Amino acid sequence: MAASNPGMDEDVFAQFLDQLDRYVRERLLPAEPDVIANDKVPDDILEEMKEMGLFGLTVPEEHGGAGLNTSQYAQVVYTMAYAAPAFRSIFSINVGMFNSALKNGGTPEQQAEWWPRIAGGEIACFGLTEPGSGSDSAAMQTTAKPDPDGNGWTLNGTKRYITNAPHADVALIMARTEKEALPKNAHVSAFLVPMDTPGVSTGSPDKKMGQAGAHIADVMLDDVHVPGDALLGGETGKGFRFAMMSLDNGRISVGAASAGYARRALDSALKYATERKAFGEPIANFQLIQQMLAESETEIYAAECMMRDVTARVDRGENTIRQAAAFKVFASEMCGRVMDRVVQIYGGAGYLAEYDAERFFRDARIYRIYEGTTQILQLQIAKHMLRDFQANV
Amino acid sequence: MKILVPVKRVIDYNVKPRVKADGSGVDLANVKMSMNPFDEIAVEEAIRIKEAGKAEEVIAVSIGPAKAQETLRTALAMGADRAILVETDDEVEPLGVAKILKAIAEEEEPGLVILGKQAIDDDSNQTGQMLAALMNRPQGTFANTVEIEGDSVTVKREIDGGLETVKLTMPAIVTTDLRLNEPRYASLPNIMKAKKKPLDTKNPADFGVDIAPRLKTTNVSEPPVRQAGEKVEDVDALVAKLKALGVA
């Protein structure tokens, strides 16, 4: 694993986080109705976010980014997640999975090429899932075949549920470079594919339950030719490993987003409960309402503590596959429970689209699904528990 | 041309201030502090003038405790070129501030001093006017727009009846009103760069001016709590109430 990562200077980071918190409250929250009405992050806000440096948070400083470590990155995600999820989603792949794969697997030339570009605001997407496969790479259909003349690859296949695909400038595409499934997923390689490469197209954005303004779509690869240096790391057979290393990072990001959004919803419920009256007094005076508030506060606090712990471990260079999965499972499930209580505290108003609780509830549902469902992560956690136990018997 | 922008570290505008139990002032322990919002507008205006090619250097200055460095760093992150901290833990009243600023202005010779019309902690609304008087320079207070042409600056002032336009020969003093501009959010790259920009620290004694307070605060109290209203049945009842209260 990597050596410990001190990240950015603490006082500079504190100043930035302070600015960001203000930006979220003064700019992003008032823009939420616009995002929902137009299913789009407004262009001027997107530009501001790029200028603020959000797209290159985790990119090393010498490559045009801010060089945040994982603890700092998670705090930024948590802070951004106080606003509608679309604002975080648009830069999440840049600073999360794409950056992580480039860091873990990219050659120095690939890093020098792509880091400044994504830090400058080019949008990245990450293509692993397919119509017929997700975490089970053996079933992956997308292929990359070496060109007969030597130095290059031709990609064919379809990637599904690809976040930011309609806006992306570059995709990291997982494709099989061997016909037969090999142990340790060595049949899968990763490719850096500019989205304007001939043969690359995207489907129309999928209609979703929530998260207005954030878009997912299919990415179709039809005889897409890329040069030899598009192969991540310059070696075949390592793509899935890079992808898996990136997933840890993605899980921490979703956990942080779950905690931040749960905090937002609880603040909103707290306000509502002190304003809404029943039997002549604010409903916050009733003990059963208080119970829902207290349970939510307790659970959010627990997730915040997990976030601090797992990210500190990552920054110390520990292997966190178990903790990252556990944090994501707990934070996303917790977020679901909090959103349910928030709707309940809002009562009848909680079911109406006119109030925020209803969209919090819909927006949060995906957190239990993407970057590994609760169920597959539970399997992973248990697998590692059992493996460790047996190794020590 | 140089622009001097004084900035003050004050209680954050989102914080609900609490008065100390002994009535000696506002409790600032563990309270979030930020740049005075009117000063933020001043910094933004100065940077815009520089970006338009009408100034070469923006200097931020703050008079206050060591922590006011953070406020200066914010100004640097927004785009100021360098900063001066005049460090003191004592309370400095507007007249004292104006005297120090005058001394700095005589040294730096800025074409413009742009400052907030008032600070949101004491709401004095005096420093800019006092500075102009001490320096015997023209002033454009409560600026709504600021335009520079040659060696003069045209300021549209927000006054009770609307807008008043004044043309000042520089060097001049301008104080900002709320609608002059919308300050930017400092970007992460600029916050990182700000750390490397120069920040000089000085003492009030360096300027040889008398900043002893002229005023004594005798008591600070919370504003009265607003009483709940009362619903009346009809106009007659309303009139009767108003008469009873002695307002009609």
Coordinates of N, CA and C in Angstrom, one line a residue, chain A residues 12-203:
Chain A
V12 N -4.5 25.8 5.2 CA -5.0 26.1 3.9 C -6.3 25.3 3.6
F13 N -6.3 24.1 4.0 CA -7.5 23.2 3.8 C -8.7 23.8 4.6
A14 N -8.4 24.2 5.9 CA -9.4 24.7 6.7 C -10.1 25.9 6.1
Q15 N -9.2 26.8 5.5 CA -9.7 28.0 4.9 C -10.6 27.6 3.7
F16 N -10.2 26.6 2.9 CA -10.9 26.2 1.8 C -12.3 25.6 2.2
L17 N -12.3 24.7 3.2 CA -13.5 24.1 3.6 C -14.5 25.1 4.1
D18 N -14.0 26.1 4.8 CA -14.8 27.2 5.2 C -15.5 27.9 4.1
Q19 N -14.7 28.2 3.0 CA -15.2 28.8 1.8 C -16.3 27.9 1.2
L20 N -16.0 26.6 1.1 CA -16.8 25.7 0.4 C -18.2 25.6 1.2
D21 N -18.1 25.6 2.5 CA -19.3 25.5 3.3 C -20.2 26.7 3.0
R22 N -19.6 27.8 2.9 CA -20.3 29.1 2.5 C -20.9 29.0 1.1
Y23 N -20.1 28.5 0.2 CA -20.5 28.4 -1.2 C -21.8 27.4 -1.3
V24 N -21.7 26.4 -0.5 CA -22.8 25.4 -0.5 C -24.1 26.1 0.0
R25 N -24.0 26.8 1.1 CA -25.2 27.5 1.7 C -25.7 28.7 0.9
E26 N -24.7 29.5 0.3 CA -25.1 30.7 -0.3 C -25.5 30.5 -1.8
R27 N -24.8 29.6 -2.4 CA -25.0 29.4 -3.9 C -25.7 28.2 -4.3
L28 N -25.3 27.0 -3.7 CA -25.8 25.8 -4.2 C -27.3 25.5 -3.6
L29 N -27.5 25.8 -2.4 CA -28.9 25.5 -1.8 C -29.9 26.4 -2.6
P30 N -29.6 27.7 -2.8 CA -30.7 28.4 -3.5 C -30.8 28.0 -5.0
A31 N -29.8 27.3 -5.5 CA -29.9 26.8 -6.9 C -30.6 25.5 -7.1
E32 N -30.9 24.9 -6.0 CA -31.5 23.5 -6.0 C -32.8 23.5 -6.9
P33 N -33.8 24.4 -6.7 CA -35.0 24.4 -7.5 C -34.7 24.4 -9.0
D34 N -33.7 25.2 -9.3 CA -33.3 25.3 -10.7 C -32.8 23.9 -11.3
V35 N -32.0 23.3 -10.4 CA -31.4 22.0 -10.8 C -32.6 21.0 -11.0
I36 N -33.5 21.0 -10.1 CA -34.6 20.1 -10.2 C -35.5 20.4 -11.4
A37 N -35.9 21.7 -11.6 CA -36.8 22.0 -12.7 C -36.2 21.7 -14.0
N38 N -34.8 21.9 -14.2 CA -34.2 21.7 -15.5 C -33.4 20.4 -15.6
D39 N -33.4 19.6 -14.6 CA -32.6 18.4 -14.5 C -31.2 18.6 -15.0
K40 N -30.6 19.7 -14.4 CA -29.2 20.1 -14.9 C -28.6 21.0 -13.9
V41 N -27.3 20.8 -13.7 CA -26.5 21.7 -12.9 C -26.3 23.0 -13.8
P42 N -26.8 24.2 -13.3 CA -26.7 25.4 -14.2 C -25.2 25.6 -14.7
D43 N -25.1 26.1 -15.9 CA -23.8 26.3 -16.5 C -22.9 27.2 -15.7
D44 N -23.5 28.3 -15.2 CA -22.6 29.2 -14.4 C -22.1 28.6 -13.2
I45 N -22.9 27.7 -12.5 CA -22.4 27.1 -11.3 C -21.3 26.0 -11.7
L46 N -21.5 25.3 -12.8 CA -20.5 24.3 -13.2 C -19.2 25.0 -13.4
E47 N -19.2 26.2 -14.1 CA -18.0 27.0 -14.3 C -17.4 27.4 -13.0
E48 N -18.2 27.9 -12.1 CA -17.6 28.3 -10.7 C -17.0 27.1 -10.0
M49 N -17.6 25.9 -10.1 CA -17.1 24.8 -9.5 C -15.7 24.4 -10.1
K50 N -15.6 24.5 -11.4 CA -14.3 24.2 -12.0 C -13.3 25.2 -11.6
E51 N -13.7 26.5 -11.6 CA -12.7 27.5 -11.2 C -12.3 27.4 -9.7
M52 N -13.2 26.9 -8.9 CA -12.8 26.7 -7.5 C -11.9 25.6 -7.3
G53 N -11.7 24.7 -8.3 CA -10.7 23.7 -8.2 C -11.3 22.3 -7.8
L54 N -12.6 22.2 -7.8 CA -13.3 21.0 -7.2 C -13.0 19.8 -8.1
F55 N -12.7 20.0 -9.4 CA -12.5 18.8 -10.3 C -11.1 18.2 -10.1
G56 N -10.2 18.9 -9.4 CA -8.9 18.4 -9.3 C -8.4 18.3 -7.8
L57 N -9.4 18.1 -6.9 CA -9.1 18.1 -5.5 C -8.0 17.1 -5.2
T58 N -8.1 15.9 -5.7 CA -7.2 14.8 -5.3 C -6.0 14.7 -6.3
V59 N -6.0 15.4 -7.4 CA -4.9 15.4 -8.3 C -3.7 16.0 -7.6
P60 N -2.5 15.4 -7.8 CA -1.3 16.0 -7.1 C -1.1 17.4 -7.5
E61 N -0.5 18.2 -6.5 CA -0.3 19.6 -6.8 C 0.5 19.9 -8.0
E62 N 1.6 19.1 -8.2 CA 2.5 19.4 -9.3 C 1.8 19.1 -10.7
H63 N 0.7 18.5 -10.7 CA -0.1 18.2 -11.9 C -1.3 19.1 -12.0
G64 N -1.4 20.2 -11.2 CA -2.5 21.1 -11.4 C -3.6 20.9 -10.4
G65 N -3.5 20.0 -9.5 CA -4.6 19.7 -8.6 C -4.3 20.3 -7.2
A66 N -5.0 19.9 -6.2 CA -4.9 20.4 -4.9 C -4.2 19.4 -3.9
G67 N -4.0 18.1 -4.4 CA -3.3 17.2 -3.6 C -3.9 16.8 -2.2
L68 N -5.3 16.8 -2.2 CA -5.9 16.4 -0.9 C -5.7 15.0 -0.6
N69 N -5.5 14.6 0.7 CA -5.5 13.2 1.0 C -6.9 12.7 1.2
T70 N -7.1 11.5 1.6 CA -8.4 10.9 1.6 C -9.3 11.5 2.7
S71 N -8.7 11.8 3.8 CA -9.5 12.5 4.9 C -10.1 13.8 4.5
Q72 N -9.2 14.6 3.8 CA -9.7 15.9 3.3 C -10.7 15.8 2.2
Y73 N -10.4 14.8 1.3 CA -11.3 14.6 0.2 C -12.7 14.2 0.7
A74 N -12.8 13.3 1.7 CA -14.0 12.9 2.3 C -14.8 14.1 2.9
Q75 N -14.0 14.9 3.6 CA -14.7 16.1 4.2 C -15.3 17.0 3.2
V76 N -14.6 17.2 2.0 CA -15.1 18.0 0.9 C -16.4 17.3 0.4
V77 N -16.4 16.0 0.2 CA -17.6 15.3 -0.3 C -18.7 15.5 0.7
Y78 N -18.4 15.3 2.0 CA -19.4 15.5 3.1 C -20.0 16.9 3.1
T79 N -19.2 17.9 2.9 CA -19.7 19.3 2.8 C -20.5 19.5 1.6
M80 N -20.1 19.1 0.5 CA -20.8 19.2 -0.8 C -22.2 18.5 -0.7
A81 N -22.2 17.4 0.0 CA -23.4 16.5 0.0 C -24.5 17.1 0.8
Y82 N -24.2 18.3 1.4 CA -25.3 19.0 2.1 C -26.3 19.5 1.1
A83 N -25.8 19.8 -0.1 CA -26.7 20.3 -1.2 C -27.1 19.1 -2.1
A84 N -28.0 19.4 -3.0 CA -28.5 18.3 -3.9 C -27.4 17.5 -4.5
P85 N -27.6 16.2 -4.6 CA -26.5 15.3 -5.0 C -25.9 15.6 -6.4
A86 N -26.6 16.2 -7.3 CA -26.1 16.5 -8.6 C -24.8 17.3 -8.6
F87 N -24.7 18.2 -7.6 CA -23.5 19.0 -7.5 C -22.2 18.2 -7.2
R88 N -22.4 17.2 -6.4 CA -21.3 16.4 -6.1 C -21.0 15.4 -7.2
S89 N -22.1 14.9 -7.8 CA -21.9 13.8 -8.8 C -21.1 14.3 -10.0
I90 N -21.2 15.5 -10.4 CA -20.6 16.0 -11.6 C -19.1 15.9 -11.5
F91 N -18.5 16.1 -10.3 CA -17.0 16.0 -10.2 C -16.6 14.7 -9.5
S92 N -17.5 13.9 -9.1 CA -17.1 12.8 -8.2 C -16.2 11.7 -8.9
I93 N -16.4 11.5 -10.2 CA -15.6 10.5 -10.9 C -14.2 11.0 -11.1
N94 N -14.1 12.3 -11.4 CA -12.8 12.9 -11.6 C -11.9 12.7 -10.3
V95 N -12.5 13.1 -9.2 CA -11.7 13.1 -8.0 C -11.6 11.8 -7.3
G96 N -12.6 10.9 -7.7 CA -12.7 9.6 -7.1 C -12.0 8.5 -7.9
M97 N -12.9 7.7 -8.6 CA -12.4 6.5 -9.2 C -11.4 6.8 -10.3
F98 N -11.7 7.8 -11.2 CA -10.8 8.0 -12.3 C -9.4 8.4 -11.8
N99 N -9.3 9.4 -10.9 CA -8.0 9.8 -10.3 C -7.3 8.7 -9.6
S100 N -8.1 7.9 -8.9 CA -7.5 6.8 -8.2 C -6.9 5.7 -9.1
A101 N -7.6 5.4 -10.2 CA -7.1 4.4 -11.1 C -5.8 5.0 -11.8
L102 N -5.9 6.3 -12.1 CA -4.7 6.9 -12.8 C -3.5 6.9 -11.8
K103 N -3.8 7.1 -10.6 CA -2.7 7.2 -9.6 C -2.1 5.8 -9.4
N104 N -3.0 4.8 -9.2 CA -2.5 3.4 -9.0 C -2.0 2.7 -10.2
G105 N -2.5 3.1 -11.4 CA -2.2 2.3 -12.5 C -1.5 3.0 -13.7
G106 N -1.6 4.3 -13.7 CA -1.2 5.1 -14.9 C 0.3 5.1 -15.0
T107 N 0.8 5.2 -16.2 CA 2.3 5.4 -16.4 C 2.5 6.9 -16.2
P108 N 3.8 7.3 -15.9 CA 4.0 8.8 -15.7 C 3.5 9.6 -16.9
E109 N 3.6 9.0 -18.1 CA 3.2 9.8 -19.3 C 1.7 10.0 -19.2
Q110 N 0.9 8.9 -18.9 CA -0.5 9.0 -18.8 C -1.0 10.0 -17.7
Q111 N -0.2 9.9 -16.6 CA -0.6 10.9 -15.5 C -0.3 12.3 -16.0
A112 N 0.8 12.5 -16.6 CA 1.2 13.9 -17.1 C 0.2 14.4 -18.1
E113 N -0.4 13.5 -18.9 CA -1.4 13.9 -19.9 C -2.8 14.2 -19.2
W114 N -3.2 13.3 -18.4 CA -4.6 13.3 -17.9 C -4.9 14.1 -16.7
W115 N -3.9 14.1 -15.7 CA -4.2 14.8 -14.5 C -4.5 16.3 -14.7
P116 N -3.6 17.0 -15.5 CA -3.9 18.5 -15.7 C -5.3 18.6 -16.4
R117 N -5.6 17.7 -17.2 CA -6.9 17.9 -18.0 C -8.1 17.7 -17.0
I118 N -8.1 16.7 -16.2 CA -9.3 16.5 -15.3 C -9.3 17.6 -14.2
A119 N -8.1 18.0 -13.8 CA -8.0 19.0 -12.8 C -8.6 20.4 -13.3
G120 N -8.4 20.6 -14.6 CA -8.9 21.8 -15.3 C -10.4 21.7 -15.6
G121 N -11.0 20.6 -15.3 CA -12.5 20.6 -15.5 C -13.0 19.7 -16.6
E122 N -12.1 18.9 -17.3 CA -12.6 17.9 -18.2 C -13.2 16.8 -17.4
I123 N -14.4 16.4 -17.8 CA -15.2 15.5 -17.0 C -14.9 14.0 -17.3
A124 N -14.7 13.2 -16.3 CA -14.4 11.8 -16.5 C -15.5 10.9 -16.2
C125 N -15.6 9.7 -16.8 CA -16.5 8.7 -16.4 C -15.8 7.4 -16.4
F126 N -16.4 6.4 -15.8 CA -15.7 5.1 -15.4 C -16.6 4.0 -15.9
G127 N -16.1 3.2 -16.9 CA -16.9 2.2 -17.4 C -16.5 0.7 -17.0
L128 N -17.2 0.2 -16.0 CA -17.0 -1.1 -15.6 C -18.3 -2.0 -15.9
T129 N -19.4 -1.5 -15.3 CA -20.7 -2.2 -15.4 C -21.2 -2.4 -16.9
E130 N -21.8 -3.5 -17.2 CA -22.3 -3.8 -18.5 C -23.8 -4.3 -18.4
P131 N -24.5 -4.4 -19.5 CA -25.8 -4.9 -19.4 C -25.9 -6.3 -18.7
G132 N -24.8 -7.1 -19.0 CA -24.8 -8.5 -18.4 C -23.8 -8.7 -17.4
S133 N -23.1 -7.7 -16.9 CA -22.1 -8.0 -15.8 C -21.9 -6.7 -15.0
G134 N -21.5 -7.0 -13.7 CA -21.1 -5.9 -12.9 C -19.9 -6.3 -12.1
S135 N -20.0 -6.7 -10.9 CA -18.9 -7.1 -10.1 C -18.3 -8.4 -10.6
D136 N -19.0 -9.2 -11.4 CA -18.5 -10.5 -11.9 C -17.9 -10.3 -13.2
S137 N -16.6 -10.1 -13.2 CA -15.9 -9.7 -14.4 C -15.8 -10.8 -15.4
A138 N -16.0 -12.1 -14.9 CA -15.9 -13.2 -15.9 C -16.9 -13.1 -17.0
A139 N -18.0 -12.4 -16.7 CA -19.1 -12.3 -17.7 C -18.9 -11.1 -18.6
M140 N -17.8 -10.3 -18.4 CA -17.7 -9.1 -19.2 C -17.6 -9.3 -20.7
Q141 N -18.4 -8.5 -21.4 CA -18.5 -8.7 -22.9 C -17.6 -7.8 -23.7
T142 N -17.4 -6.6 -23.2 CA -16.6 -5.6 -23.9 C -15.2 -6.2 -24.2
T143 N -14.8 -6.1 -25.4 CA -13.5 -6.6 -25.8 C -12.5 -5.5 -26.3
A144 N -11.2 -5.8 -26.1 CA -10.2 -4.9 -26.7 C -9.3 -5.9 -27.4
K145 N -9.2 -5.7 -28.8 CA -8.3 -6.6 -29.5 C -7.1 -5.8 -30.1
P146 N -5.9 -6.4 -30.0 CA -4.8 -5.7 -30.5 C -4.9 -5.6 -32.1
D147 N -4.5 -4.4 -32.6 CA -4.6 -4.2 -34.0 C -3.5 -5.2 -34.7
P148 N -3.9 -5.6 -35.8 CA -3.0 -6.6 -36.5 C -1.6 -5.9 -36.8
D149 N -1.6 -4.6 -37.0 CA -0.4 -3.9 -37.4 C 0.5 -3.6 -36.1
G150 N 0.0 -4.0 -34.9 CA 0.8 -3.9 -33.8 C 0.3 -2.9 -32.7
N151 N 0.7 -1.6 -32.9 CA 0.6 -0.7 -31.8 C -0.8 0.0 -31.6
G152 N -1.8 -0.7 -31.1 CA -3.1 -0.1 -30.9 C -4.1 -1.2 -30.6
W153 N -5.3 -0.7 -30.2 CA -6.4 -1.6 -29.8 C -7.7 -1.2 -30.4
T154 N -8.6 -2.2 -30.6 CA -9.9 -1.9 -31.1 C -10.9 -2.4 -30.1
L155 N -11.8 -1.5 -29.6 CA -12.7 -1.8 -28.5 C -14.1 -1.9 -29.1
N156 N -14.8 -2.9 -28.5 CA -16.2 -3.1 -28.9 C -17.0 -3.5 -27.7
G157 N -18.2 -3.0 -27.5 CA -19.1 -3.4 -26.4 C -19.9 -2.3 -25.9
T158 N -20.7 -2.5 -24.8 CA -21.6 -1.5 -24.2 C -21.4 -1.5 -22.7
K159 N -21.3 -0.3 -22.2 CA -21.2 -0.1 -20.7 C -22.5 0.5 -20.2
R160 N -22.9 0.1 -19.1 CA -24.3 0.5 -18.6 C -24.2 1.3 -17.3
Y161 N -25.2 2.2 -17.1 CA -25.3 3.0 -15.9 C -24.0 3.8 -15.6
I162 N -23.5 4.4 -16.6 CA -22.3 5.1 -16.5 C -22.5 6.6 -16.1
T163 N -22.2 6.9 -14.8 CA -22.4 8.2 -14.3 C -21.6 9.3 -15.1
N164 N -22.3 10.4 -15.4 CA -21.7 11.5 -16.1 C -21.4 11.2 -17.6
A165 N -21.7 10.0 -18.1 CA -21.4 9.7 -19.5 C -21.9 10.8 -20.5
P166 N -23.1 11.4 -20.3 CA -23.5 12.4 -21.3 C -22.6 13.6 -21.3
H167 N -21.9 13.9 -20.2 CA -21.1 15.1 -20.1 C -19.6 14.8 -20.3
A168 N -19.2 13.6 -20.3 CA -17.8 13.2 -20.1 C -16.9 13.6 -21.3
D169 N -15.7 13.9 -21.0 CA -14.6 14.1 -22.0 C -13.8 12.9 -22.2
V170 N -13.7 12.1 -21.1 CA -12.8 10.9 -21.2 C -13.5 9.8 -20.4
A171 N -13.3 8.6 -20.8 CA -13.8 7.4 -20.1 C -12.6 6.5 -19.8
L172 N -12.7 5.8 -18.6 CA -11.8 4.7 -18.4 C -12.6 3.5 -18.6
I173 N -12.3 2.7 -19.6 CA -13.1 1.6 -20.0 C -12.4 0.3 -19.7
M174 N -13.1 -0.6 -18.9 CA -12.6 -1.9 -18.7 C -13.1 -2.9 -19.8
A175 N -12.1 -3.6 -20.4 CA -12.4 -4.5 -21.5 C -11.6 -5.7 -21.4
R176 N -12.1 -6.8 -21.9 CA -11.3 -8.1 -21.8 C -10.3 -8.2 -22.9
T177 N -9.1 -8.5 -22.6 CA -8.1 -8.6 -23.6 C -7.7 -10.1 -23.7
E178 N -8.5 -11.0 -23.0 CA -8.3 -12.5 -23.2 C -9.7 -13.1 -23.4
K179 N -9.8 -14.1 -24.2 CA -11.1 -14.7 -24.4 C -11.6 -15.4 -23.2
E180 N -10.7 -16.2 -22.6 CA -11.0 -17.0 -21.4 C -10.9 -16.2 -20.2
A181 N -11.8 -16.4 -19.2 CA -11.6 -15.8 -17.9 C -10.4 -16.3 -17.2
L182 N -9.5 -15.4 -16.7 CA -8.3 -15.9 -16.1 C -8.4 -15.6 -14.6
P183 N -7.6 -16.4 -13.8 CA -7.6 -16.1 -12.3 C -7.2 -14.7 -12.0
K184 N -7.6 -14.1 -10.9 CA -7.4 -12.8 -10.5 C -7.8 -11.8 -11.6
N185 N -8.8 -12.1 -12.4 CA -9.4 -11.2 -13.4 C -8.3 -10.7 -14.4
A186 N -7.3 -11.5 -14.6 CA -6.2 -11.1 -15.5 C -6.7 -11.0 -17.0
H187 N -7.9 -11.3 -17.3 CA -8.4 -11.2 -18.6 C -8.9 -9.7 -18.9
V188 N -8.9 -8.9 -17.8 CA -9.5 -7.5 -18.0 C -8.4 -6.5 -18.0
S189 N -8.4 -5.5 -18.9 CA -7.5 -4.4 -19.0 C -8.3 -3.1 -19.0
A190 N -7.6 -2.0 -18.7 CA -8.3 -0.7 -18.6 C -7.7 0.2 -19.7
F191 N -8.6 1.0 -20.3 CA -8.2 1.9 -21.4 C -8.7 3.3 -21.2
L192 N -7.8 4.2 -21.5 CA -8.2 5.7 -21.4 C -8.7 6.0 -22.8
V193 N -10.0 6.3 -22.8 CA -10.7 6.6 -24.1 C -11.3 8.0 -24.2
P194 N -10.7 8.9 -24.9 CA -11.4 10.2 -25.1 C -12.8 10.0 -25.7
M195 N -13.8 10.7 -25.2 CA -15.2 10.4 -25.6 C -15.4 10.9 -27.1
D196 N -14.5 11.7 -27.6 CA -14.7 12.1 -29.0 C -14.0 11.2 -30.0
T197 N -13.5 10.1 -29.5 CA -12.9 9.1 -30.4 C -14.0 8.5 -31.3
P198 N -13.7 8.4 -32.6 CA -14.8 7.9 -33.5 C -15.2 6.5 -33.1
G199 N -16.5 6.3 -33.1 CA -17.1 5.0 -32.6 C -17.6 5.0 -31.2
V200 N -17.3 6.1 -30.4 CA -17.8 6.2 -29.1 C -19.1 7.0 -29.1
S201 N -20.2 6.4 -28.5 CA -21.4 7.2 -28.5 C -22.1 6.9 -27.1
T202 N -23.0 7.8 -26.7 CA -23.7 7.6 -25.5 C -25.2 7.5 -25.7
G203 N -25.9 6.7 -24.9 CA -27.3 6.6 -25.0 C -28.0 7.8 -24.4

